[in-house]
Amino acid sequence: MAEKIYWKGIEEKEQLEGYKQVADKEFSEELPVLSSITEPISTGKSNRRDFLKMLGFSVTAATIAASCEMPVRKSIPYIWRPEEIAPGIANYYASTFYQNGDYCAVLVKTREGRPIKIEGRESKNARVTKGGTSPRAQASVLSLYDGGRYRNPMRGKENITWEKADAEIGEKLKAANGKVVLFSSSIISPSTNAAIAEFGKSLGGDKFQHLVYDSISYSGMLDANDKTFGKRLIPSYNFAKAKVIVSIGADFLGTWLSPVEFSADYALNRRVSKEKSDMSRHIQIEAVPTMTGYKADKRVPVKPSEELAALVDIYNVVTGGSAKNEKYGKIAQELMGAKGESLLVVGSNDVNAQILANAVNNALGNYGTTITWDRPYNTKQGSDKAITNLIEGLNNGSIKAVLFYESNPVFTSPVKGLAEALKKADVSVSFANRLDETSAACSYVAPDSHWLESWNDGEPKAGIFNLTQPAISKLFDTRQFGDTMLRWAGKEGSYYDYIQQYWESNIYGKQKEYTAAFWAFWDNAVRDAEVETAGADSKGSFNGSGAADAASALVSTASSLGDVQVKFYESIAIGDGYWADNPWLQELPDPVSKITWDNYIIASPIWMNKNGYNIDPDFKEKRYAVAKLTVNGQSVELPVAGVPGTPEGVFGVALGYGREAVVNDELKNGKNVFGFLTSKDGGFTNIAKATIEKTDKTEQLAITQTHFNIRLKDLGGVKTRKVVKETILKDYKKDPAAGNEDRKEILEELVTLYYKHDYPGPNWSMVIDLNTCTGCGACVVACNAENNVPVVGKDQVRRSREMHWLRIDRYYTGTEENPDVVFQPMLCQQCNNAPCENVCPVAATNHSSEGLNQMVYNRCIGTRYCANNCPYKVRRFNWYDYQQADSFDKKWGTDNNRPLSEATLSMHEPLTRMVLNPDVTVRCRGVMEKCSFCVQRLQAGKLEAKKGNRVLADMELNEDGTVRKFGDVSTACQTACPTNAITFGDRNNKESVVYKKFNDERAFGVIEDLHTMPNIMYLTQVRNRDEEKVYEVLDYYHDKV
Amino acid sequence: MHAYESEFREPLINGLDKNYTKITDDLVRPTERITTLWVIATLLTGAGAAFFVFCLTWTVWFGIGTWGLNKTIGWAWDITNFVWWIGIGHAGTLISAILLLFRQRYRTGINRAAEAMTIFAVICAGMFPIFHMGRVWDAPFIFPLPNTRGPLWVNFNSPLLWDVFAISTYFSVSLLFWYSGLMPDFGTIRDRSKNKWRKWIYNMLAFGWQGNAKQWQRFESLALVLAGLCTPLVLSVHTIVSFDFATSVVSGWHTTIFPPYFVAGAIFSGFAMVETLMVITRYLFKLEDYITIAHIESMNKIIVLTGSIVGIAYLTELFIAWYSGYGYEQFAFYNRVFGKYWWAYAWMMSCNVITPQLYWFKPIRRNIYVTFLLSIFVNIGMWFERFVIIVTSLAADNLPSSWSYFSPTWVDIGLFTGSISLFLFLFLLFARFFPTIAIAEVKSIFRISSEAAKAERAKLEGSGTGGFVGLQAVGPLDKDAK
Amino acid sequence: MESNKFIVGLWDHEEVYLHAIQHIRAKGVEIYESLTPFPVHGLEQALGYRESRLHTASFWFGATGTILALSFMTWAMAFNYPLNIGGKPYWPLPSFIPITFELTVLFAAWGMTLTYYVRCKLWPGRVPPIFDARTTDDRFALVFDALKLSDAEMSEIKNMCKHEGAVEVKDRVFTENEGL
């Protein structure tokens, strides 16, 4: 007889019957991956997975609500729990981050179906980026919940359905009596390219044209390679193999070409130890200081024109000639001293410069060793001609329809007039997933899905295939670009199937690993998100015929630049402006200038003194004099900030600021200087002849680390303060404790009457290698994401109220003309004798049995005494209700959020709050907060080990010192670091990596002589130089008044 | 039986017409009539006090962010004001307690007002540590109350917690001292007044004081023991306040000289404030006969003494900083003198160390106008002393990377000026309704050091009757007097 | 008070007043009450009162405070909820000293003052018998219980007062529930 069903209510009855119907099917629900790309929440047709997403959201809502004094709300348990989701347990999906040339192999951490954090992929599955991440990759999860995202297709300002959009656009494209152009940045996805081709074919004939333009252009390099090697490609640069690295204006650790990969490789030869005490030699010749230059063993500050001259000199010397300037002759000698093991990289976008660079590397025999053709980059394919072609085409009517994908030329184009030209087109479509200048100017917006919602593949370097898989169902009625292309090409089936077919026919065959069946291969591919196949043809014969002309061309270029020169550079955080609407990145202090939320003119402090600029702006207002910078005719007014190491008469301005089409005014800070890139034989060059004049205006800059003038070096000196310690390689080889000799006596002086507490369990400890830290800031953004660190906005940062738990301190030593620099990540030192704990009247901060300095938010009454007494100044106070975690204002419906900045308020949006990590309390107004060593991750890791009934697994290293696998516990900053500069673990485990490093001769604690007994040690900075001395007194200097 | 006092010693009660009734009349009169000047002053200060409350509300409503503080400087004007007020609060108890133990007769003229000042100053002081909390609504957490968190008790290691106990003890004990002293005088007012209600109210306040021998006997022994308790208490309170800084690791705070130096500073500023108020009161309520130049001069003597002690403390600090050979410490003090806040240090030095030295000269010591001016200078200087210690030390501490600068917002300024208004407001109310001078105590020294008594004695001696009338007759009592 | 009929003698000079007390007590006359506007030195000796024991009381109150403070802090920090605070030991005695001292003073002061109010019968709203309003102004009064006295005895006392320099002697009869 039929089984009776008892039910309590209608809904349940239906569910139960529904269950009965599917009960005998093998899969009671369709495969989640498919559903997740078919039905978005916003269509209202929500299936159970979508229900889970919603549930996840409500759970977060409850978590947020449960913070501070909010009442705890109950969330509904699952009725049938899908096997892959357990509330409170994070799921990790291997995926791939790619945007306009930035590539990163990542893991996406999801909680209850919400992506909340980006991690680096395990290094064996991250052959390019080696498990590291960049600030942008870390912050990209916030863009998923960006308030500016398009919710559905649009015609002008009007919302329309996809059916409508497809119909209208489709017919307009057919009708267009002119070219249909797809304008995009470099696309690394083979399937996307295939889909585009299908679409092009469907238009018939040669109606379709695909223009590729990189806003941060490498076209000079591509063209140079085309000329010299006959391939318009960029070869692999292997910094790991290079013993001598000379970079001419290339910020290869920060922004140049493939910074995450290069940082990892670079770090290999910078990581010194007793066993391996060899170090690469890094020489940087550059105009505007970059973090790469600040890391160099020898930094040669020169004018942009001199960069070119230096290149020519080096070229002459390595090709048997002689140098005009002996300085560069010497550098060339050093290169020749390491033939086949050296590397010359040039940042310039000038074809001739790149031709010479190739010639030099060729003469040094670096091709095949440090530069290889087997795995060229697909991340940069653009040509500078594309933008001019587009505008001309639109103006002369040969182009009638234009589609913009992953590209915002209206903002980034150096050539004016695109917005106007667009009006001439019959139809213009943008696939932008959120508001930008181009989509605002287009007649249609067909919003692409965010990469975290999309299926995609990618081939960053030839033969290294990656998969991007969705980690959340679509939040809005968007459709990913591939699907749109197929739909418009009149193809059936989803882009997901299309990718699969592509891989089955094109990639499956090439690899050897999984040959059983395609599905086995595919499943593993999805799990690892990376497959390696044979690379490209590794042969490349150099044709140096053009070199001589190139050299003379460069000389004339150099001479034409005059003596006031400006260089426009890419900011590590904002990039080409795509990230300007990301508050995390806006608030990330620039590694070099430590300024947030703005762009400005970088200038030489000495020049500023001479020309009556105030280098030492008053600390409360932080007012900087504004100057008018003029480059052939057009001019811009920006505040001038002094940066030591900038040559006199050289000025730098960051690209990407001054966005117009963004959700709130705070994101519009700065000025757009793309228009200043000057066109030069078909390419755009970022250096130019300029004039500068002081205005009587001033502007406030939100700088997080102001310069102070310490007149008595020995008193104020950082060396005296034992904050950072450094030595030179020669001394280090003699004595591993070089530069750290004073530690012995410091430790002897630390006597106490009290007994020491013992830490029976683990004793969490961290070691940070100053030598491999590049100051990039990936750890800072990772920390913000992991720990729900609030965004406070420009005004609050200016008032020195930034909330970052982890900051990167920057110290100068030596002269203002050419200083040495140390980057020091500074976070809570988890002191075992913590000064902060003693003074808290309510015991809200105290010490755990695992050596953690714990902060109990609910107990904190906010006296700020702990922050005053913290020698490291790492405690952060919630001056306002930054997180909207305060029950106070809601209760009475007051407007006491008024003091908050727009950026902070935008983080309060329910959509944006989905990014919050439910494991971490959001802190309410009036409580103190600080780094917790990611205690939530420690607890989770301990639980894992406990479930497995085993001891805590420590991190595993490869022979070369890189990380093979992180242990059960790892902090967010540690996993984010592209150079593995941060080591974390249990010091009580004598076998652990952290134990060994903690007791290394190079290890020292910051201001240890206060007897704080920090649980974080730093490893001394070692500089690879023999003659140059390390300055005795490390310290700040500034205005010599 | 009275200790003999030479007529060459300057009297503490002027006026040949004085007698007990006259004293009563003079001292009670202010409570019986109301002057326009008083009304104006009260309204003005009342408005100021209201603004104080407004600023507090503003702070609680929007958050501590409305102050000028930042990640490096977690305390500035708030705690500066707190320490400043507490310091001022010290003079009252000191005058009544220590001067009582030392049998200084001139205390009788000023102790009542001084004690009142203590109470009000401590009220103002208390506001700041309470409202500087980020979550003032959770303030009860600082008391060791049983709770459901374990129970989790407070951290008895924290100087801030010591403060809680020190300040509350100091406040309540001063209150007892002050009020017990007030009761006999309330009795006097009650018995003078004709109005039934006035009688009733003041009897309420007087706790039904009668003035019989037993009450007076216990009264005196109470006064004596409370004085004995208050003396160490008053010293301990500012010592503990100084621990807030001395026990920390911040260079410029972590200084073992702080306890004595803070106490000296407290007495210094306290006496200055008493002078400021006294000069005003004696003018407002015509009390020149009772608060005489002699009183002022003796206070000025204490000011020059404590001022010099403070000065020596400053110099010692500098010397030790140099002598320690300890980089942070040396820099902290170098920065204090020549750093961004040099001007604050200059104010402190000139107002606390230099100007008080003028009091070495008798004519200046006895000049009422100069005294008034300098007394205000001293308090300016003492405010800057606390500002210099707190802010300059924090602004440039161990890690140069996070050095910063503090500048106040209108809320900071409003709270400071507001607290001064509140203080004056309370004092004016007190002066209007309570006897500003301890009537009974003044009477008790009338026979010894009043101009009238001295004149009478002189007359008797002149007439050869030899000293006090009837002294021989009460011979047997002489031993008790010794 | 049980009696309602009194003789009140008023003096205007404390020395004469003390003198008078001596002589009157020497004559064996019982003084019911003596009222003065301020504490007259030697008065209690003259009246033969024994020394007050308030200070002894305050010592014990103080001792209670000390013990209470020390024992509570020890219990809370070292036994009830031991926390590692700044690497200090669980029983940081030096940190206890300030609070212990403050509580000692607090208890001593409050205990003593309250005792004083109780022993002196002082509390808000108490209506005292006012023999003569001027005793809180400028008069020093001696009060004799006249309830059981014969007229002869009464006139004798009055004369005695006059002889001892009283500026005024009068009868004071309290009527039923007489207020202030």
Coordinates of C-alpha atoms in Angstrom, one line a residue, chain B residues 122-384:
Chain B
V122 CA 36.2 66.0 41.4
I123 CA 32.8 66.0 39.9
C124 CA 34.2 67.7 36.8
A125 CA 37.2 65.4 36.8
G126 CA 35.0 62.3 37.0
M127 CA 33.1 63.3 33.8
F128 CA 36.1 62.8 31.6
P129 CA 37.2 59.2 32.4
I130 CA 33.6 58.2 32.2
F131 CA 32.8 59.9 28.9
H132 CA 36.1 59.1 27.2
M133 CA 34.9 55.5 27.1
G134 CA 34.0 54.4 23.6
R135 CA 31.0 52.5 25.0
V136 CA 30.0 54.6 28.0
W137 CA 26.8 52.6 28.2
D138 CA 28.9 49.7 29.3
A139 CA 30.7 51.7 32.0
P140 CA 29.4 49.4 34.8
F141 CA 31.9 46.8 33.5
I142 CA 34.6 48.6 35.4
F143 CA 33.1 47.5 38.7
P144 CA 33.8 44.0 40.0
L145 CA 30.2 43.0 39.9
P146 CA 29.1 39.3 39.8
N147 CA 28.2 38.5 36.3
T148 CA 27.3 35.6 34.0
R149 CA 30.6 35.7 32.1
G150 CA 32.4 33.2 34.2
P151 CA 32.0 35.3 36.3
L152 CA 34.7 37.5 34.7
W153 CA 36.1 40.0 37.2
V154 CA 37.9 43.3 36.4
N155 CA 41.6 43.5 35.9
F156 CA 43.1 44.6 39.2
N157 CA 46.5 45.2 37.4
S158 CA 45.1 48.2 35.6
P159 CA 46.0 51.6 36.9
L160 CA 42.8 52.8 35.4
L161 CA 40.9 50.5 37.7
W162 CA 43.0 51.8 40.6
D163 CA 41.8 55.2 39.6
V164 CA 38.2 54.1 39.8
F165 CA 38.7 53.2 43.4
A166 CA 40.9 56.1 44.3
I167 CA 38.7 58.7 42.8
S168 CA 35.4 57.3 44.2
T169 CA 37.0 56.9 47.6
Y170 CA 38.4 60.4 47.5
F171 CA 35.1 61.9 46.4
S172 CA 33.0 60.2 49.0
V173 CA 35.4 60.8 51.9
S174 CA 35.8 64.5 51.0
L175 CA 32.0 64.7 50.8
L176 CA 31.7 63.3 54.4
F177 CA 34.4 65.6 55.7
W178 CA 32.8 68.6 54.1
Y179 CA 29.2 67.8 55.1
S180 CA 30.0 66.9 58.7
G181 CA 31.7 70.3 59.0
L182 CA 28.7 72.0 57.5
M183 CA 26.1 70.7 59.9
P184 CA 26.8 73.0 62.9
D185 CA 26.6 76.0 60.6
F186 CA 23.3 74.8 59.1
G187 CA 22.2 74.7 62.7
T188 CA 23.2 78.4 63.1
I189 CA 21.3 79.4 59.9
R190 CA 18.3 77.4 61.1
D191 CA 18.2 79.1 64.4
R192 CA 18.6 82.6 62.9
S193 CA 15.9 82.2 60.3
K194 CA 12.3 83.4 61.0
N195 CA 10.8 81.8 58.0
K196 CA 9.2 78.4 58.8
W197 CA 10.2 76.7 55.6
R198 CA 13.7 78.0 55.7
K199 CA 13.9 76.7 59.3
W200 CA 12.6 73.3 58.2
I201 CA 15.0 73.0 55.2
Y202 CA 18.1 74.0 57.1
N203 CA 17.1 71.7 60.0
M204 CA 16.9 69.0 57.4
L205 CA 20.4 69.9 56.2
A206 CA 21.7 70.2 59.7
F207 CA 20.5 66.6 60.5
G208 CA 18.9 68.3 63.6
W209 CA 22.1 69.6 64.9
Q210 CA 22.0 70.9 68.5
G211 CA 25.5 71.8 69.5
N212 CA 25.6 70.1 72.8
A213 CA 28.9 69.1 74.4
K214 CA 28.8 65.4 73.4
Q215 CA 28.2 66.3 69.7
W216 CA 31.1 68.8 69.8
Q217 CA 33.4 66.3 71.5
R218 CA 32.6 63.6 68.9
F219 CA 32.7 66.2 66.2
E220 CA 36.2 67.1 67.0
S221 CA 37.5 63.6 67.2
L222 CA 35.7 62.8 63.9
A223 CA 37.4 65.8 62.3
L224 CA 40.8 64.7 63.7
V225 CA 40.6 61.1 62.5
L226 CA 39.1 62.0 59.1
A227 CA 42.0 64.5 58.7
G228 CA 44.4 61.7 59.6
L229 CA 42.8 59.5 57.0
C230 CA 42.5 62.2 54.3
T231 CA 46.2 63.1 54.5
P232 CA 47.5 59.9 53.1
L233 CA 44.4 59.6 50.9
V234 CA 45.0 62.9 49.2
L235 CA 48.6 62.0 48.6
S236 CA 47.6 58.5 47.3
V237 CA 45.0 59.8 44.9
H238 CA 47.3 61.8 42.7
T239 CA 50.0 59.2 43.1
I240 CA 47.6 56.6 41.7
V241 CA 46.6 59.0 38.9
S242 CA 50.3 59.3 38.1
F243 CA 50.5 55.5 37.9
D244 CA 48.3 55.7 34.8
F245 CA 51.4 57.0 33.1
A246 CA 54.3 55.8 35.3
T247 CA 53.4 52.1 35.0
S248 CA 53.1 52.3 31.2
V249 CA 55.9 51.6 28.7
V250 CA 55.5 54.8 26.8
S251 CA 58.7 56.8 26.9
G252 CA 57.9 60.1 28.6
W253 CA 55.2 58.4 30.7
H254 CA 57.3 55.7 32.2
T255 CA 58.9 57.9 34.9
T256 CA 59.4 56.9 38.5
I257 CA 59.5 60.6 39.6
F258 CA 55.8 61.0 38.7
P259 CA 54.1 60.3 42.1
P260 CA 55.7 63.0 44.2
Y261 CA 55.9 65.4 41.2
F262 CA 52.2 64.9 40.5
V263 CA 51.2 65.5 44.1
A264 CA 53.3 68.6 44.3
G265 CA 51.7 69.8 41.1
A266 CA 48.3 69.0 42.4
I267 CA 48.8 71.1 45.6
F268 CA 50.3 73.8 43.4
S269 CA 47.3 74.1 41.1
G270 CA 44.8 73.4 43.9
F271 CA 46.0 76.4 46.0
A272 CA 46.0 78.5 42.9
M273 CA 42.4 77.7 42.2
V274 CA 41.4 78.3 45.8
E275 CA 43.0 81.7 45.5
T276 CA 41.2 82.5 42.3
L277 CA 37.9 81.6 44.0
M278 CA 38.7 83.3 47.3
V279 CA 39.6 86.6 45.6
I280 CA 36.3 86.5 43.8
T281 CA 34.2 85.3 46.8
R282 CA 35.6 87.9 49.3
Y283 CA 34.8 90.5 46.8
L284 CA 31.3 89.2 45.8
F285 CA 30.2 88.6 49.4
K286 CA 32.1 91.3 51.3
L287 CA 34.2 88.9 53.3
E288 CA 37.5 90.9 53.3
D289 CA 37.6 90.7 57.1
Y290 CA 37.6 87.0 57.2
I291 CA 39.7 86.2 54.1
T292 CA 42.5 88.6 54.8
I293 CA 45.7 89.4 53.0
A294 CA 47.3 87.2 55.7
H295 CA 45.4 84.2 54.3
I296 CA 46.4 85.0 50.8
E297 CA 50.0 85.5 51.7
S298 CA 50.3 82.2 53.5
M299 CA 48.8 80.5 50.4
N300 CA 51.2 82.3 48.2
K301 CA 54.0 80.9 50.3
I302 CA 52.8 77.4 49.6
I303 CA 52.5 78.2 45.9
V304 CA 56.0 79.3 45.6
L305 CA 57.2 76.3 47.5
T306 CA 55.3 73.7 45.4
G307 CA 56.0 75.6 42.3
S308 CA 59.7 75.3 42.9
I309 CA 59.3 71.6 43.7
V310 CA 57.5 71.1 40.3
G311 CA 60.3 73.1 38.6
I312 CA 62.9 70.9 40.1
A313 CA 60.9 67.8 39.0
Y314 CA 61.0 69.1 35.4
L315 CA 64.7 69.6 35.4
T316 CA 65.3 66.2 37.1
E317 CA 63.2 64.5 34.3
L318 CA 65.4 66.1 31.7
F319 CA 68.6 65.2 33.5
I320 CA 67.5 61.6 34.0
A321 CA 66.4 61.3 30.4
W322 CA 69.9 62.3 29.3
Y323 CA 71.7 60.4 32.0
S324 CA 69.8 57.2 31.3
G325 CA 71.5 56.9 27.9
Y326 CA 68.2 55.3 26.7
G327 CA 67.4 56.3 23.1
Y328 CA 63.6 56.4 23.4
E329 CA 63.6 58.3 26.6
Q330 CA 66.2 60.8 25.4
F331 CA 64.2 61.4 22.3
A332 CA 60.9 61.7 24.1
F333 CA 62.2 64.6 26.2
Y334 CA 64.1 66.1 23.4
N335 CA 60.9 66.0 21.4
R336 CA 59.0 67.5 24.3
V337 CA 61.2 70.6 24.5
F338 CA 62.1 71.1 20.8
G339 CA 59.5 69.0 19.0
K340 CA 56.2 70.0 17.3
Y341 CA 54.7 70.8 20.7
W342 CA 57.5 73.1 21.9
W343 CA 55.0 75.9 22.5
A344 CA 53.1 73.8 25.0
Y345 CA 56.3 73.1 26.9
A346 CA 57.1 76.8 26.8
W347 CA 53.7 77.7 28.4
M348 CA 54.2 75.0 31.0
M349 CA 57.6 76.2 32.0
S350 CA 56.9 79.9 32.1
C351 CA 53.6 79.6 34.0
N352 CA 54.6 76.9 36.5
V353 CA 58.3 77.6 37.1
I354 CA 59.1 81.2 36.3
T355 CA 56.2 83.4 37.3
P356 CA 55.5 81.9 40.7
Q357 CA 59.1 82.8 41.7
L358 CA 57.8 86.4 41.9
Y359 CA 56.3 85.3 45.3
W360 CA 59.7 85.5 46.9
F361 CA 58.9 89.2 47.2
K362 CA 56.6 90.2 50.0
P363 CA 54.9 93.1 48.3
I364 CA 53.9 90.8 45.4
R365 CA 52.8 88.1 47.8
R366 CA 50.5 90.5 49.4
N367 CA 49.2 92.1 46.2
I368 CA 45.7 91.0 45.6
Y369 CA 45.7 91.8 41.9
V370 CA 49.0 90.1 41.1
T371 CA 47.9 87.1 43.2
F372 CA 44.7 86.8 41.2
L373 CA 46.5 87.0 37.9
L374 CA 49.3 84.6 38.8
S375 CA 46.8 82.1 40.3
I376 CA 45.2 81.9 36.8
F377 CA 48.6 81.6 35.2
V378 CA 49.5 78.7 37.4
N379 CA 46.4 76.8 36.4
I380 CA 47.1 77.5 32.7
G381 CA 50.6 76.2 33.2
M382 CA 49.4 73.1 35.1
W383 CA 46.9 72.3 32.3
F384 CA 49.7 72.5 29.8

